[in-house]
PDB file of C-alpha atoms in Angstrom:
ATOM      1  CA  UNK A   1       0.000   0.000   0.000  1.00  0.00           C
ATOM      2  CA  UNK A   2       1.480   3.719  -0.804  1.00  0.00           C
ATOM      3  CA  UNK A   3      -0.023   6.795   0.694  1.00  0.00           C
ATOM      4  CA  UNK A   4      -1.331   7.213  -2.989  1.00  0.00           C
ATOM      5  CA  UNK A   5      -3.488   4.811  -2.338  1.00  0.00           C
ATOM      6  CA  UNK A   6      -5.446   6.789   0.447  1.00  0.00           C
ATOM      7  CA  UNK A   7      -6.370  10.496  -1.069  1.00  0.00           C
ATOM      8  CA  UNK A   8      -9.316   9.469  -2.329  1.00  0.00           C
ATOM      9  CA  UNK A   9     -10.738   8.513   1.352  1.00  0.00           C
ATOM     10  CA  UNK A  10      -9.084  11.250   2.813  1.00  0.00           C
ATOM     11  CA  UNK A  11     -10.678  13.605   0.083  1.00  0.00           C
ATOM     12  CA  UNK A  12     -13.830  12.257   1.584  1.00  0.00           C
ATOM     13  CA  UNK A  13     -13.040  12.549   4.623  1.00  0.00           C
ATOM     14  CA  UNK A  14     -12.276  16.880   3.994  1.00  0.00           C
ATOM     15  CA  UNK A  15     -15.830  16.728   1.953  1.00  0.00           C
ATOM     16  CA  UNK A  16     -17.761  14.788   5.105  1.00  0.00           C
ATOM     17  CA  UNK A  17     -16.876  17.171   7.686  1.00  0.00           C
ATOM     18  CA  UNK A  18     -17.137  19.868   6.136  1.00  0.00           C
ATOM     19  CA  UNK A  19     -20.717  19.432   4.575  1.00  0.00           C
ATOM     20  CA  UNK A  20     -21.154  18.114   8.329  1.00  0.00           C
ATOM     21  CA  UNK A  21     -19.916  21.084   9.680  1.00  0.00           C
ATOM     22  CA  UNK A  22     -22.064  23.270   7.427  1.00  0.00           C
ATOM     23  CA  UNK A  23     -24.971  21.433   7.958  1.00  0.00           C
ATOM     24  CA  UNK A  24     -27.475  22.213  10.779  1.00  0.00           C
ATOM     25  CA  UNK A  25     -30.069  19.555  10.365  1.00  0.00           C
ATOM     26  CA  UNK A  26     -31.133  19.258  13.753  1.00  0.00           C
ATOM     27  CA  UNK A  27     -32.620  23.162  13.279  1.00  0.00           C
ATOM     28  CA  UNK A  28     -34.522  22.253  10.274  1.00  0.00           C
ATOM     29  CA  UNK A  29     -35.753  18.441  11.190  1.00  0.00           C
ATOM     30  CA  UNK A  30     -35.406  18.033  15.200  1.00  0.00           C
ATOM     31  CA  UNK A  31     -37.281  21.152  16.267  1.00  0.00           C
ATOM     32  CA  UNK A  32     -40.134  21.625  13.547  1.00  0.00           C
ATOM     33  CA  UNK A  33     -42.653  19.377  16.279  1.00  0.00           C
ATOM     34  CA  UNK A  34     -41.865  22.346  18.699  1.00  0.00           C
ATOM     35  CA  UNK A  35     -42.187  24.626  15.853  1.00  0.00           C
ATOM     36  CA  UNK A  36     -46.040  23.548  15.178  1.00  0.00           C
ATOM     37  CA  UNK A  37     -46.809  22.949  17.873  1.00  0.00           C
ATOM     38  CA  UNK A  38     -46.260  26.857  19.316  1.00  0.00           C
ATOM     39  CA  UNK A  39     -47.819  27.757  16.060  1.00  0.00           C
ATOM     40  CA  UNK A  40     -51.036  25.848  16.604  1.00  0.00           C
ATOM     41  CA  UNK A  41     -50.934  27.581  20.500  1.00  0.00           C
ATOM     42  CA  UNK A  42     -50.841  30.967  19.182  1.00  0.00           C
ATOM     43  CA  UNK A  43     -52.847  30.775  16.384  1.00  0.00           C
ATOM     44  CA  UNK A  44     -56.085  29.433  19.093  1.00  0.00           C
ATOM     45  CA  UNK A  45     -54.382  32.412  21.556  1.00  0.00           C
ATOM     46  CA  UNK A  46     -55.366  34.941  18.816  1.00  0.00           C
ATOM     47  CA  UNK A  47     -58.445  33.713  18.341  1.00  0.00           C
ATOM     48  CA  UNK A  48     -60.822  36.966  19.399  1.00  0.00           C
ATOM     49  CA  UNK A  49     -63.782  34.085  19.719  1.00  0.00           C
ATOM     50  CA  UNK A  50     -62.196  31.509  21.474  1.00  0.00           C
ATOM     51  CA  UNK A  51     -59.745  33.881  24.089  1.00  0.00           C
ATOM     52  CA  UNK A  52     -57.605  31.551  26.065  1.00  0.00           C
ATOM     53  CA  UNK A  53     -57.173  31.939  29.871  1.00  0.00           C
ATOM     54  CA  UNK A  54     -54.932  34.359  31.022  1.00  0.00           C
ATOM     55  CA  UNK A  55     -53.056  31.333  32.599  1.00  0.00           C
ATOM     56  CA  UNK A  56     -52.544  29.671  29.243  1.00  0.00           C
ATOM     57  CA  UNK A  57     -51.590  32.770  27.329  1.00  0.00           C
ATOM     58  CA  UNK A  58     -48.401  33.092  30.538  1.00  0.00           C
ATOM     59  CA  UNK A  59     -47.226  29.945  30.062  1.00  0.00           C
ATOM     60  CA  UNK A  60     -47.446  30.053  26.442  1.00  0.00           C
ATOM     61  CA  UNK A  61     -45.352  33.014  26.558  1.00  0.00           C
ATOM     62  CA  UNK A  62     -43.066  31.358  29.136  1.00  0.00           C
ATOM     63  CA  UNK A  63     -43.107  28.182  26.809  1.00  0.00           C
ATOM     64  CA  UNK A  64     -42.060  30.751  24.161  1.00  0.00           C
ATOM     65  CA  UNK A  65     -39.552  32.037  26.046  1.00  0.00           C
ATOM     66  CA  UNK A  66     -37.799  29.102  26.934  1.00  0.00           C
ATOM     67  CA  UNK A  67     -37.959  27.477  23.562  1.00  0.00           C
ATOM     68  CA  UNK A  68     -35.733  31.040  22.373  1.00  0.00           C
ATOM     69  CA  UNK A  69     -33.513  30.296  25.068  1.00  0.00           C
ATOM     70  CA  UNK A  70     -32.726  27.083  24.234  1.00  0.00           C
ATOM     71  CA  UNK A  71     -32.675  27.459  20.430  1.00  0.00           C
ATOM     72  CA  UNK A  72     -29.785  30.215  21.206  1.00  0.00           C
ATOM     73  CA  UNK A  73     -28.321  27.618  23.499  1.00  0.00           C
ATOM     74  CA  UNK A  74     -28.088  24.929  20.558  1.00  0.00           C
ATOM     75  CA  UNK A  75     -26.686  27.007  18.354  1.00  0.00           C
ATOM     76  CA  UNK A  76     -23.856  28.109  20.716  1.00  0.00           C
ATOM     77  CA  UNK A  77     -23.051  24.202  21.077  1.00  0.00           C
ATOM     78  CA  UNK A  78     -23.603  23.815  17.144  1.00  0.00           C
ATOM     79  CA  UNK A  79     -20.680  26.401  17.029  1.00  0.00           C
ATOM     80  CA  UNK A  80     -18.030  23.838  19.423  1.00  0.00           C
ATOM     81  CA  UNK A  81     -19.034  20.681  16.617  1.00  0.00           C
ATOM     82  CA  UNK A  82     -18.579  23.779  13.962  1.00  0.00           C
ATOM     83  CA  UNK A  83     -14.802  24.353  15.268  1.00  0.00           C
ATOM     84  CA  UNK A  84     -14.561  20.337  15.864  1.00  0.00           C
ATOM     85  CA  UNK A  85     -15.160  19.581  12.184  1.00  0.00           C
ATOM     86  CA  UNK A  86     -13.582  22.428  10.769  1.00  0.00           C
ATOM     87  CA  UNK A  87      -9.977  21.434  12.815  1.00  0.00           C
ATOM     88  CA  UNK A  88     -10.591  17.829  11.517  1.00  0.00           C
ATOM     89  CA  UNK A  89     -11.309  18.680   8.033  1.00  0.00           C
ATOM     90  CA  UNK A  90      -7.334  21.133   8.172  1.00  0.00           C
ATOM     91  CA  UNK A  91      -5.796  18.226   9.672  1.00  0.00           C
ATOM     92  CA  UNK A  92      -7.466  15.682   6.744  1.00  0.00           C
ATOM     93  CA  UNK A  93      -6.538  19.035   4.015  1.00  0.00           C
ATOM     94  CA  UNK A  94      -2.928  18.867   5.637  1.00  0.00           C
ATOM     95  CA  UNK A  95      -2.534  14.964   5.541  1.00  0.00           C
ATOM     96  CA  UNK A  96      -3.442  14.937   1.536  1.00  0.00           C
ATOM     97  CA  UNK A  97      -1.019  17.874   1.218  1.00  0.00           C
ATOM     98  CA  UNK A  98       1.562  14.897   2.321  1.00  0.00           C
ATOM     99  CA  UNK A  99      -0.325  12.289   0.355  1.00  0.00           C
ATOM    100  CA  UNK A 100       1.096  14.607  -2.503  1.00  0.00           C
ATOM    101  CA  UNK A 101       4.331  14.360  -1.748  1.00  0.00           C
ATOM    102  CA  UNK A 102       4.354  10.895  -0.418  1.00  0.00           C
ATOM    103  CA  UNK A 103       2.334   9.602  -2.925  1.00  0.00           C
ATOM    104  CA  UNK A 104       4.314   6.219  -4.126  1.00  0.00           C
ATOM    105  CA  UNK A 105       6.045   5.582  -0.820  1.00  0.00           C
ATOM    106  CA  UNK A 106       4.580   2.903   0.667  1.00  0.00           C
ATOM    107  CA  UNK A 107       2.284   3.261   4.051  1.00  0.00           C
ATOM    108  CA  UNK A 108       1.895   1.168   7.272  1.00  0.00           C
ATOM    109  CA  UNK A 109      -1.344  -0.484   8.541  1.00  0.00           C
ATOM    110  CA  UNK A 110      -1.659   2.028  11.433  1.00  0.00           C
ATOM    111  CA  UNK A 111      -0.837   4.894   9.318  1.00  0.00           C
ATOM    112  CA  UNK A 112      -3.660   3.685   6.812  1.00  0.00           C
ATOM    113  CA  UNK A 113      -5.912   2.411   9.787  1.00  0.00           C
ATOM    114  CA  UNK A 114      -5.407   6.154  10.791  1.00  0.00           C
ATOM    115  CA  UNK A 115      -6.076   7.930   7.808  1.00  0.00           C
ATOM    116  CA  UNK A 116      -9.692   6.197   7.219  1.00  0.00           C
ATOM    117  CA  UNK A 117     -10.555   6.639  10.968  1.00  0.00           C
ATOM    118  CA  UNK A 118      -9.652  10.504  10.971  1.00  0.00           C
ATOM    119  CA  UNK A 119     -11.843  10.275   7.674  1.00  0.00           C
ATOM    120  CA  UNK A 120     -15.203   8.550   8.180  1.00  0.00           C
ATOM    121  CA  UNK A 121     -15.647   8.775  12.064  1.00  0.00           C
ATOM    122  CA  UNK A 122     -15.490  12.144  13.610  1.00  0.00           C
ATOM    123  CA  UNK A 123     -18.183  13.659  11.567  1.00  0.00           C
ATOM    124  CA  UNK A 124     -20.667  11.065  12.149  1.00  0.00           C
ATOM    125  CA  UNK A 125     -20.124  11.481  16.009  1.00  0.00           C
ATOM    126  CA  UNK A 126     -20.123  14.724  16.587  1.00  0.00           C
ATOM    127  CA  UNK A 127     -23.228  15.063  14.588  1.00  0.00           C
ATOM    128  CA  UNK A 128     -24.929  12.315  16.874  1.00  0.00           C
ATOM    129  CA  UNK A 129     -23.524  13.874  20.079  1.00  0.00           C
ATOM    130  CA  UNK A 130     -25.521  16.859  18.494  1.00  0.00           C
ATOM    131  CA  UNK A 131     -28.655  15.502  17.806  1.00  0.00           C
ATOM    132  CA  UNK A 132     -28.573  13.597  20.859  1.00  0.00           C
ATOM    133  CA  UNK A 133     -27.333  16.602  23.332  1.00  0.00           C
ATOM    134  CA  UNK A 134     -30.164  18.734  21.482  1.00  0.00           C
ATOM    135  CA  UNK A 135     -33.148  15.710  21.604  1.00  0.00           C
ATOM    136  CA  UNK A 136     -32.541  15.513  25.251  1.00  0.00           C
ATOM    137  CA  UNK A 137     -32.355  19.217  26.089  1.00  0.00           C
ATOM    138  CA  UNK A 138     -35.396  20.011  24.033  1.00  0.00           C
ATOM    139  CA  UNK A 139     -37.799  16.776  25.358  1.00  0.00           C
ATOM    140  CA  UNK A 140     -38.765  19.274  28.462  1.00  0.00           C
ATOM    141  CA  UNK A 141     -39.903  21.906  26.189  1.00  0.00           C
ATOM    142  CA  UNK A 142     -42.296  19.304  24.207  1.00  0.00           C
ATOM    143  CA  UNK A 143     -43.597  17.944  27.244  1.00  0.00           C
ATOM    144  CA  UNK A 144     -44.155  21.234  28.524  1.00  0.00           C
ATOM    145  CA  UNK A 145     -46.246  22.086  25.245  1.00  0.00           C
ATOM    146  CA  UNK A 146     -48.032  18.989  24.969  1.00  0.00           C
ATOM    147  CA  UNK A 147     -49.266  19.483  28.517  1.00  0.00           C
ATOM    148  CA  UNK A 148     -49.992  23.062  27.611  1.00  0.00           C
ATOM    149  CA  UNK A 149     -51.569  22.142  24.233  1.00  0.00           C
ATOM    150  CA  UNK A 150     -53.970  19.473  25.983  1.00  0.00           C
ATOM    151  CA  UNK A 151     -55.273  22.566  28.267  1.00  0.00           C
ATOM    152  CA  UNK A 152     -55.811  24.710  25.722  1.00  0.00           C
ATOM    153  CA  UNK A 153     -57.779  22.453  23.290  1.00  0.00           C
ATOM    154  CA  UNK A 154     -59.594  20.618  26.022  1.00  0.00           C
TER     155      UNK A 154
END
């Protein structure tokens, strides 16, 4: 095996994290049920026929409130993964500057063992630690609502 052998993978590997890096799915997929759901609240708290209690309209706006909080709070922890992917994709842009030099001298197992795992795995982690760190943090919120939306629709 030659270092040669291994830009292709590493190439992936710069392309991974940074479309990983770049990518906020968790905004766009993980919080749309929170989303709606504050949408259906406040479109029955605007209702001039219907009025809610004054009860339901605070915690709504509590609900609201917190729901801002911790979307600000996710995307400050977005921004560590950001860096995290971002350093790994310069190390992975460094290692096929090498490749380029190295290319036809031959490569070791570890080296090559190495070279795949800085390529494939650290995107796919941190972007579970994310969606995980974010599911967890945000279940309070939806329970909250739910228990909220069940009040206000009877």
């Amino acid at each position: 095996m030659n270092f040669g052998d291994f830009s292709s993978v590493v190439q992936l590997g710069v392309g991974l994290h940074l479309g990983t890096a770049l990518l906020q799915i968790y905004g766009e997929i993980g919080l749309q049920p929170m989303i709606r759901s504050i949408a259906r609240m406040q479109n029955v708290a605007e209702d001039p026929k219907h009025p809610p209690k004054d009860e339901h309209r605070d915690e709504l706006d509590a609900l609201v409130s917190r729901f801002e909080v911790f979307k600000i709070q996710m995307f400050k922890q977005y921004k560590q993964y950001l860096v995290a992917n971002s350093v790994n994709s310069l190390i992975l842009i460094s290692i096929l500057v090498f490749i380029s030099y190295w290319y036809s001298e031959p490569i070791s197992a570890q080296c090559s063992i190495i070279f795949v795992a800085l390529s494939i795995l650290p995107a796919p982690i941190t972007l579970f630690c994310l969606w995980l760190d974010a599911t967890s943090a945000l279940r309070p919120l939806l329970d909250a609502s739910d228990s909220l939306e069940k009040k206000m629709f009877g």
